Coordinates of C-alpha atoms and ligand atoms in Angstrom, one line a residue:
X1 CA -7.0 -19.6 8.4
X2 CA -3.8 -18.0 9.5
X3 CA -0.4 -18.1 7.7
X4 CA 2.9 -16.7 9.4
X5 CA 4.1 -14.2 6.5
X6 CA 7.6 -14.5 6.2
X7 CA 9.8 -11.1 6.9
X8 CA 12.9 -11.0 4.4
X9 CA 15.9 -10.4 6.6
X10 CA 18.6 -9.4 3.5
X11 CA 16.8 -6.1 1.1
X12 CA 13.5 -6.0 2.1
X13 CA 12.6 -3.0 0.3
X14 CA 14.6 -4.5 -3.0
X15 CA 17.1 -1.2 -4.4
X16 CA 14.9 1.5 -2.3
X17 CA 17.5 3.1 -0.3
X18 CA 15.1 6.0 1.9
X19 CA 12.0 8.1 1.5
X20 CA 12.7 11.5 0.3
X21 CA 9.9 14.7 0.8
X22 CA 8.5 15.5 -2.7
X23 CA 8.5 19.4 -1.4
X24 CA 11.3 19.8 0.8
X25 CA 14.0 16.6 -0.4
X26 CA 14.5 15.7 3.4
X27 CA 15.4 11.9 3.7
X28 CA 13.7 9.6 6.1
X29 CA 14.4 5.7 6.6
X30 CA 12.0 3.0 4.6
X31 CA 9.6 2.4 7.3
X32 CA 5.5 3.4 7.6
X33 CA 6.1 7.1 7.3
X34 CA 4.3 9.1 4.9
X35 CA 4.8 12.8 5.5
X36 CA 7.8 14.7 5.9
X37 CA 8.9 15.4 9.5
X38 CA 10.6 18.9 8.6
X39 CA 7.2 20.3 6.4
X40 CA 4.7 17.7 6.5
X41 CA 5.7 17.4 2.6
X42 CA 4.6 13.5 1.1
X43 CA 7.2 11.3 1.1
X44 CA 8.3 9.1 -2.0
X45 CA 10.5 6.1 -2.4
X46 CA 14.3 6.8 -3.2
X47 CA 16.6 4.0 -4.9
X48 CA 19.8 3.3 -6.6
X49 CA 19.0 1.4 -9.2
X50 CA 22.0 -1.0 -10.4
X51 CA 21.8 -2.2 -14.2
X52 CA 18.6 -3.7 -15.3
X53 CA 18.1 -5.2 -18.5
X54 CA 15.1 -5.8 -21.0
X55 CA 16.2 -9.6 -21.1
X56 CA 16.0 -9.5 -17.4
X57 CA 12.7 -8.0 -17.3
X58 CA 11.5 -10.1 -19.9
X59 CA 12.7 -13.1 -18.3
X60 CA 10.7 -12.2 -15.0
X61 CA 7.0 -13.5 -14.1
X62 CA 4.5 -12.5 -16.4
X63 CA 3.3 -10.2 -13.9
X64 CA 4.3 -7.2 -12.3
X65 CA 6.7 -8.9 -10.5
X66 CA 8.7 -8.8 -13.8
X67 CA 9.5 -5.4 -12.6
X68 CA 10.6 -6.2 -9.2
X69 CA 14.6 -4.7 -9.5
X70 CA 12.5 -1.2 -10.0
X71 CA 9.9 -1.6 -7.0
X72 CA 10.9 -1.4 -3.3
X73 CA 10.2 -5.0 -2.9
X74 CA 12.3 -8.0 -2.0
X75 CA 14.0 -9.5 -5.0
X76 CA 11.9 -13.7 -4.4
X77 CA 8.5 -11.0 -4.2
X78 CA 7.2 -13.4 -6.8
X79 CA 7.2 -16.0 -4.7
X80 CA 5.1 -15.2 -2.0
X81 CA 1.4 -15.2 -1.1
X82 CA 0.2 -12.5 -3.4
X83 CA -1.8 -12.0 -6.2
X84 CA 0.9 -11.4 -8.8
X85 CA -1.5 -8.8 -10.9
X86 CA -0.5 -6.6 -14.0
X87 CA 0.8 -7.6 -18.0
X88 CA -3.1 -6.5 -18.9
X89 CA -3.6 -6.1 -22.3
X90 CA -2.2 -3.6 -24.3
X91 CA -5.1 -3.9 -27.0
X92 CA -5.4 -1.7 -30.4
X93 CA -8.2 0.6 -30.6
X94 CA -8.4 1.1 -34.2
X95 CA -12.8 1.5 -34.4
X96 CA -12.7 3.6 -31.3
X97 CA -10.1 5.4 -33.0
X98 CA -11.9 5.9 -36.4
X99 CA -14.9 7.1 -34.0
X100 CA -12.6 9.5 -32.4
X101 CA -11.2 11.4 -35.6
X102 CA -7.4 10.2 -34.6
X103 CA -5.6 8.8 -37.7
X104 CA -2.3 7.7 -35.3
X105 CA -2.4 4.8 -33.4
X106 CA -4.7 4.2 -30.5
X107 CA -4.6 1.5 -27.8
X108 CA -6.3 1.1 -24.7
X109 CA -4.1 0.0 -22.1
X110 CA -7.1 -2.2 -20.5
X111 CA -6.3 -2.7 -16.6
X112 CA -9.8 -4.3 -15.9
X113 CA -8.0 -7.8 -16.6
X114 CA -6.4 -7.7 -13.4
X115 CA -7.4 -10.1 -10.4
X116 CA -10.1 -7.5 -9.3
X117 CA -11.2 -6.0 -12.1
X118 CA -9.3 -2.3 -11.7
X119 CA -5.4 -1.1 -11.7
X120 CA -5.5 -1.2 -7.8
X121 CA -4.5 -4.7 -7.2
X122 CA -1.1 -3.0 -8.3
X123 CA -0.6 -0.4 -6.0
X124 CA -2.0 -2.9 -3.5
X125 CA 0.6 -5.9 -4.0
X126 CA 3.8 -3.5 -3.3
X127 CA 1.8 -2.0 -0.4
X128 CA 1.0 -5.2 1.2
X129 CA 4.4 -6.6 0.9
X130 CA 5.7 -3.5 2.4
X131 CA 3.4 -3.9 5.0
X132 CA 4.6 -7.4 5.6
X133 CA 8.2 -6.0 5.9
X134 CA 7.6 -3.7 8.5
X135 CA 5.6 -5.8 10.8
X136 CA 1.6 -5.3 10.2
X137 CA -0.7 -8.0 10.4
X138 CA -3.8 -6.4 8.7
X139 CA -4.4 -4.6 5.3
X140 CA -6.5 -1.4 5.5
X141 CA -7.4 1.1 3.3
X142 CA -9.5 4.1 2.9
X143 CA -11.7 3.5 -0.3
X144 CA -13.8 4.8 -2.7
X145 CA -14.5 1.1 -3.8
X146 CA -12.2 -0.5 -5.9
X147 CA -9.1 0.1 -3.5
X148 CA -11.4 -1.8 -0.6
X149 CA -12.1 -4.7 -3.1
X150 CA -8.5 -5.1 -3.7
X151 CA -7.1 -5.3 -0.2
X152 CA -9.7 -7.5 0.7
X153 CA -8.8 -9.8 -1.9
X154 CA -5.2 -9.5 -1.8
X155 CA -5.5 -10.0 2.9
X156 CA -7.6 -12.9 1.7
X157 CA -4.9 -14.5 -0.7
X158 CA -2.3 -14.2 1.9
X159 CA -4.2 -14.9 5.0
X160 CA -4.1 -11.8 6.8
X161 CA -7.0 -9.4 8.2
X162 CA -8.8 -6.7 6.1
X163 CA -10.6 -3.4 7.4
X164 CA -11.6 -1.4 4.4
X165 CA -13.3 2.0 5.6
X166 CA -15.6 3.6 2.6
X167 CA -18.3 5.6 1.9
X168 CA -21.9 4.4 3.0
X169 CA -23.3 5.8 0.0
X170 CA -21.0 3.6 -2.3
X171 CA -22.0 1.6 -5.3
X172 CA -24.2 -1.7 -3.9
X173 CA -22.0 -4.0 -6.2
X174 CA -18.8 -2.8 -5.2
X175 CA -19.6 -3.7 -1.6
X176 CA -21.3 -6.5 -1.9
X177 CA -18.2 -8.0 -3.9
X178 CA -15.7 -6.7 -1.5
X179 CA -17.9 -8.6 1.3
X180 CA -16.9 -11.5 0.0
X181 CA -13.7 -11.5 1.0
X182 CA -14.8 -12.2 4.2
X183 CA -12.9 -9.4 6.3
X184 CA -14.2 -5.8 8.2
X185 CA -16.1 -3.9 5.2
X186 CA -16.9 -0.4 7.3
X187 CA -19.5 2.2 6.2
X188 CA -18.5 5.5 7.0
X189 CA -21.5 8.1 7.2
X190 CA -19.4 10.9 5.1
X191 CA -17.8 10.9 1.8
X192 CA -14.2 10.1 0.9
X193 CA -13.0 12.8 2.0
X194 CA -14.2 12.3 5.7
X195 CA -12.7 8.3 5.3
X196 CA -9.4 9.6 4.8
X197 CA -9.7 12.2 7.5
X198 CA -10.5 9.5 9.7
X199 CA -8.2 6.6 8.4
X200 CA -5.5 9.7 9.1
X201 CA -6.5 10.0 13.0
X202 CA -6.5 5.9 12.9
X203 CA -2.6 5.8 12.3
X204 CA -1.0 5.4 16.5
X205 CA -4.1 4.5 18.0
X206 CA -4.2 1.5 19.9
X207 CA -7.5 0.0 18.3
X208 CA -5.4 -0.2 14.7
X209 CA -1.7 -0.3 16.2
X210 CA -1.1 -3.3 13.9
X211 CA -3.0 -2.2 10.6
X212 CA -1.0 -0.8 7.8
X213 CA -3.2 1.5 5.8
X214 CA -2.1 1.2 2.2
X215 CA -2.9 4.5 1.0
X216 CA -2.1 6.3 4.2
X217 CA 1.2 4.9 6.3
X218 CA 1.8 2.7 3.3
X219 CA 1.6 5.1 0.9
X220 CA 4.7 5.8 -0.6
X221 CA 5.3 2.4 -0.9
X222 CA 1.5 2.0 -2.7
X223 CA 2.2 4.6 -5.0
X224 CA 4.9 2.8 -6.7
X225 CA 2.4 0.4 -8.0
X226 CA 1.3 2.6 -10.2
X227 CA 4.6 3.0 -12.4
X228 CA 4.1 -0.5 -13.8
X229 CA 1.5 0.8 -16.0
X230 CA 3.7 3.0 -17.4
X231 CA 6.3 0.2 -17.5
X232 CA 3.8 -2.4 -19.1
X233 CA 2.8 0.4 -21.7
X234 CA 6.4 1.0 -23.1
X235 CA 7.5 -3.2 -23.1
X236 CA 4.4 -4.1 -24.6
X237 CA 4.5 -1.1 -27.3
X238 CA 8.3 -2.9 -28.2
X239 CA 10.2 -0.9 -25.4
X240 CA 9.4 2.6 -27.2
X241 CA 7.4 5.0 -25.5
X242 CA 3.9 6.4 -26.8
X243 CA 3.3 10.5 -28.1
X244 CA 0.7 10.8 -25.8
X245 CA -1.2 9.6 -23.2
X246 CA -5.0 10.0 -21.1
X247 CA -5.1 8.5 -17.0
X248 CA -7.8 9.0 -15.5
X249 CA -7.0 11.6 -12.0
X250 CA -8.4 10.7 -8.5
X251 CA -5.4 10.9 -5.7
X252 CA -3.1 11.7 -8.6
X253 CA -1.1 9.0 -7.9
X254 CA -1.7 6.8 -11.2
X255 CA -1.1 10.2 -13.5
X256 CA 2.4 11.2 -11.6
X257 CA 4.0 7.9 -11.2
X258 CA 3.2 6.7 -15.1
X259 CA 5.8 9.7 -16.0
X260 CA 8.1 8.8 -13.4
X261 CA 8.4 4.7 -14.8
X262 CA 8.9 6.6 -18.0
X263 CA 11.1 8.5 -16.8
X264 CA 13.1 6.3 -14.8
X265 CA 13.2 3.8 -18.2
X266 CA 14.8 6.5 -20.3
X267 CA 17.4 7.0 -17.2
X268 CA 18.0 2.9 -17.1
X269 CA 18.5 3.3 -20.9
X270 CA 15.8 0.7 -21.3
X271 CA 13.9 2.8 -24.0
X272 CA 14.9 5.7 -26.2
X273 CA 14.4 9.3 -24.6
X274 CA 11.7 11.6 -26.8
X275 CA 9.0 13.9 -25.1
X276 CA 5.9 12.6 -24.5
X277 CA 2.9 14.8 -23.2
X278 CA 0.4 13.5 -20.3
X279 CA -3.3 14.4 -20.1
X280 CA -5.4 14.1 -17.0
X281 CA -9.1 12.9 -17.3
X282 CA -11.9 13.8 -14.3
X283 CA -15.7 14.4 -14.1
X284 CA -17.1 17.6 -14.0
X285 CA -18.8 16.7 -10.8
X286 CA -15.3 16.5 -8.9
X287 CA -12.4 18.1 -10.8
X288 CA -10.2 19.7 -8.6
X289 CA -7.0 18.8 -11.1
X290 CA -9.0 19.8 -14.2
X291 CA -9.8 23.1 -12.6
X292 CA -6.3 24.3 -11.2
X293 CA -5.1 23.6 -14.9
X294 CA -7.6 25.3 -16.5
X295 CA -6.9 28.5 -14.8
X296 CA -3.4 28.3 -14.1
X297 CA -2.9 27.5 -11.0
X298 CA -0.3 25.7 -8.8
X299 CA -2.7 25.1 -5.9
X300 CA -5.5 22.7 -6.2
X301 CA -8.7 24.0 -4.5
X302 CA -10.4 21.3 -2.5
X303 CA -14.4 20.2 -4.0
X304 CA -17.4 18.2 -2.6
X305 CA -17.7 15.5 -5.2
X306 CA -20.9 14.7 -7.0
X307 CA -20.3 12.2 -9.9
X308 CA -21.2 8.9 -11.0
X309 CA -17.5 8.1 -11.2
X310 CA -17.3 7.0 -7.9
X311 CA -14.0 5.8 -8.4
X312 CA -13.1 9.3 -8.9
X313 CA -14.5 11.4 -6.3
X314 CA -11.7 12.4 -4.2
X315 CA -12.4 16.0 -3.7
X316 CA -9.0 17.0 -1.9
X317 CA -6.5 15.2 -4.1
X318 CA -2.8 13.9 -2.4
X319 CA -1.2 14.0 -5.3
X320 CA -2.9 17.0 -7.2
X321 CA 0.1 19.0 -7.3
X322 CA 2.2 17.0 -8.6
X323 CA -0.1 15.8 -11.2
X324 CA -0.3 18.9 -12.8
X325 CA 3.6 19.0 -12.7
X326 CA 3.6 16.3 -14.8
X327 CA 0.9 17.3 -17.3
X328 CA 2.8 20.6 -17.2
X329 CA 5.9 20.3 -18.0
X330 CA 5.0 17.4 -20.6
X331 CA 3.0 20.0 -22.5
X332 CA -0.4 18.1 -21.6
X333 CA -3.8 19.1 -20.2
X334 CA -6.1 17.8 -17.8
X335 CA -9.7 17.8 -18.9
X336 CA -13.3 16.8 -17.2
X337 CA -17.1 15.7 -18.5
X338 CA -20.5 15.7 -17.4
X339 CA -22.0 12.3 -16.0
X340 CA -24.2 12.5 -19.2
X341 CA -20.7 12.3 -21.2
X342 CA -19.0 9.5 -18.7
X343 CA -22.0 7.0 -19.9
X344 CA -21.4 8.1 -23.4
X345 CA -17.7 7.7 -23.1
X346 CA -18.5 4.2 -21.5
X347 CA -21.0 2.9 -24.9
X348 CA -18.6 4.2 -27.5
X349 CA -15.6 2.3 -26.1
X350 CA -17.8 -0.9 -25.3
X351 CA -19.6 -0.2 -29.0
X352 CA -16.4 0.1 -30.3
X353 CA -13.8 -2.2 -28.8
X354 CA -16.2 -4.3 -27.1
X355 CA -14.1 -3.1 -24.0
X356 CA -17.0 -2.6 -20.9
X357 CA -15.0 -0.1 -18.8
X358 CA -15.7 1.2 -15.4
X359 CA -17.2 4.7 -14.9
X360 CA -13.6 5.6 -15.2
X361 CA -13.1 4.3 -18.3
X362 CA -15.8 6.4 -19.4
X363 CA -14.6 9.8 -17.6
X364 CA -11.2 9.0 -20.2
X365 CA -12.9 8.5 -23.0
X366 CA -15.2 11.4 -23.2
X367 CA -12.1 13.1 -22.3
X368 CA -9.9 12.1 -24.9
X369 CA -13.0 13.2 -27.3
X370 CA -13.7 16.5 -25.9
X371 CA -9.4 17.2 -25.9
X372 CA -9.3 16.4 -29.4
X373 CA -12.3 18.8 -30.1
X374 CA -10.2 21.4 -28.0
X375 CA -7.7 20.6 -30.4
X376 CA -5.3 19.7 -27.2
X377 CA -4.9 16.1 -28.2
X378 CA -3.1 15.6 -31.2
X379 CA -5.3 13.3 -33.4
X380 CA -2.3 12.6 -35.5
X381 CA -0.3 11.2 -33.1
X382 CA 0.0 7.6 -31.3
X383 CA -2.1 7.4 -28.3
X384 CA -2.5 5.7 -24.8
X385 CA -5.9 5.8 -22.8
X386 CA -5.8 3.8 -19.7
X387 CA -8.8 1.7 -18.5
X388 CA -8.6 1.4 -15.1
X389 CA -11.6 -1.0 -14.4
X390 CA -14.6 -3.1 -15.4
X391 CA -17.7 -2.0 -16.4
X392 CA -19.4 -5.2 -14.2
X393 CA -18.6 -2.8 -11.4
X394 CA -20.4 0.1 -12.2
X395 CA -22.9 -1.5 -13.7
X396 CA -26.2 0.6 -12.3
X397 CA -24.3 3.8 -14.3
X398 CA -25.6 2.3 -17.7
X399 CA -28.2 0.2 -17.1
X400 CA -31.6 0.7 -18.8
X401 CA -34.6 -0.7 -17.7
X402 CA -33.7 -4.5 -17.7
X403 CA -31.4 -4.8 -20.3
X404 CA -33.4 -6.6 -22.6
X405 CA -33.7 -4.9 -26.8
X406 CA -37.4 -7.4 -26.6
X407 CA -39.3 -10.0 -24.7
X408 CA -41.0 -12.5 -27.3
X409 CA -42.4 -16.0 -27.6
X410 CA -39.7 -18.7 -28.8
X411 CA -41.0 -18.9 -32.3
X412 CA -39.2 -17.7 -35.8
X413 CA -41.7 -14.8 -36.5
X414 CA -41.5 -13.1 -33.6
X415 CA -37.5 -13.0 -33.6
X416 CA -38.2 -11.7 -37.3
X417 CA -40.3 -9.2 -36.0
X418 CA -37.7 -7.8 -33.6
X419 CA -34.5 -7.8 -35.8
X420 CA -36.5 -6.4 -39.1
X421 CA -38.3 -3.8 -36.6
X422 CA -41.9 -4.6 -38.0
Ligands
LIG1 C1 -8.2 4.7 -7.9 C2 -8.6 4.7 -9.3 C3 -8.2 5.6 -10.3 C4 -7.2 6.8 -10.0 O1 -6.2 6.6 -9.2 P1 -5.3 7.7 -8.5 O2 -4.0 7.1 -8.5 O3 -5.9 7.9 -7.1 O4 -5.4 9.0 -9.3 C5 -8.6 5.5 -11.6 N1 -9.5 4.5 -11.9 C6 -9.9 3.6 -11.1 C7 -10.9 2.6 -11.5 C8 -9.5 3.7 -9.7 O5 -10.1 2.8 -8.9
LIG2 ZN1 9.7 18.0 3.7

């Protein structure tokens, strides 16, 4: 199959003006740079946002396309060959609450309902029509597993090539589901860490001259995704924002950019200003974030990961730093759990809510439970915890023997015997 994309001659990038550096505020053009030229600083997406309304969002797609006039994307993005993901559910948590102790309002803002089952089919729609803008003709990523599922899906959708690059030692399911897709799925011997690395030295060489990376050259661009979480969160709560609010921390990317759409929504005059305080969730067995807030520091100290929550395991996080600015100076806290605690985190909100989440979803809730213990959350208060993904996907992290409570005969007394434990 092969489809000519269509480049769009007038805004391309929709009300992005330039990429700024996060550390130094140099400006660069919109194209597939990603680190400052002056300090090697990340670049982000600048704009000049004209007025946007809530009837103008509200009239949009029910997608994140709705949010178009605040992504750097052409204005008709809703019309092309993508998979138009976002508006999850928004759903109220109130037994998970109850098991919790927290008397305010919870809801888990469940991004599993999206075309591949986690929030990166976000980031990866405004990558991949940035991509399109600026000329590539295959979607790459480095993964830990859901990112590699999305670009293949999303490549798929609008007939261009894949190469997803990820760990060898990578969930079986993930893989095999991202195979599907039908483009380059590539085992690196190494952990996430070393994809990246290599995914880094990839960018100029001749062999991927043509691939935009969408968490590498692409990045700035990818990282927007994210704020529509943040975006969905505060329409769907009735255009208010939330007290507080748990995201589980990888790159840092989801964390930082959910305060920035908040942010920005308060500056459009779309919702009313009020503090709200952000809390980062990882595993113990890589918390790099967790670790530089617990003891105060501004520099976040690189770890070998060794968690279930693959999803997670970024040992040498991009956008650590700027995460903990976030949860800083919104008076929040970053947590982490065992693997022991993830799978419990993962049966209470499934016992609960009957909401399966990923690994990830289980890292948040065991953190949300051990910050309310801390007496860091505030159990009084209304309350956001983002699922990022489905449980279908880490499936081997809870599974017990085969599943089944018995195996009987089909008769009446034997079911009986089961259910009244004789
Ligand atoms: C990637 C991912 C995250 C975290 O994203 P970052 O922006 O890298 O912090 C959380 N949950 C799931 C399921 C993911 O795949
Ligand atoms: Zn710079």
């Amino acid at each position: 199959m092969s489809v000519t994309l269509e480049r769009i001659e007038t805004a391309p990038f929709g009300a992005a003006t330039h990429l700024v550096c996060r550390a130094c505020g140099a400006h660069a053009k919109l194209g597939a740079d990603y680190s400052c030229w002056e300090c090697f600083g990340p670049l982000e997406v600048a704009y000049e946002f004209g007025t946007v309304t809530r009837e103008q969002i509200q009239s949009g797609p029910f997608s994140l396309w709705r949010y178009a006039p605040l992504l750097p994307v052409p204005a008709n993005i809703a019309e092309s060959r993508n998979l138009a993901p976002g508006m999850t559910r928004l759903h109220r948590a109130d037994n998970l609450a109850k098991a919790l102790g927290i008397t305010g309002t919870l809801w888990v803002k469940d991004d599993s309902g999206n075309p591949t089952h986690s929030f990166k089919d976000r980031v990866v729609a405004v990558a991949q029509s940035a991509g399109i803008q600026l000329g590539f003709n295959t979607l790459a990523c480095a993964s830990t597993g859901n990112l590699a599922h999305a670009v293949a899906a999303a490549a798929a959708r609008a007939g261009q090539k894949s190469v997803v690059l990820v760990p060898s030692n990578l969930e079986q399911h993930k893989i095999q589901a991202t195979a599907a897709y039908n483009g380059h799925v590539i085992g690196i011997e190494g952990n996430y860490d070393d994809v990246n690395r290599l995914c880094g030295e990839l960018i100029g060489e001749e062999v991927s001259s043509n691939w935009g990376f969408v968490n590498v050259n692409l990045r700035p661009y990818y990282a927007e995704g994210s704020k529509t979480v943040g975006y969905e969160i505060a329409e769907q709560l009735g255009w208010r924002l939330p007290d507080q609010v748990v995201i589980p921390v990888a790159s840092g990317a989801l964390l930082t950019k959910v305060d920035k759409g908040w942010r920005e929504f308060v500056q459009l005059g779309l919702v009313e200003d009020r503090p709200w305080r952000v809390f980062g969730a990882q595993a113990t067995g890589c918390n790099p974030v967790s670790t530089a807030w617990s003891q105060g520091n501004d520099v976040v100290r690189p770890v070998k990961p060794d968690t279930i929550a693959k999803s997670l395991a970024i040992g040498n996080p991009a956008d650590g730093p700027y995460a903990l600015d976030a949860v800083r100076r919104t008076n929040g806290a970053v947590g982490d759990v065992t693997d022991a605690e993830v799978i419990e985190g993962i049966r209470l909100l499934a016992e609960c809510e009957g909401i399966f989440g990923e690994t990830s979803g289980g890292v948040t809730v065991a953190v949300t439970r051990k910050l309310l213990a801390e007496g860091l959350l505030d159990p009084t208060a209304e309350t956001v915890i983002v699922n990022t993904g489905e449980g279908l996907k880490t499936l081997d992290a809870v599974a017990t023997g085969n599943g089944f409570s018995a195996t009987i005969s089909p008769n009446v007394e034997s079911v009986a015997k089961v259910i009244e434990g004789a």
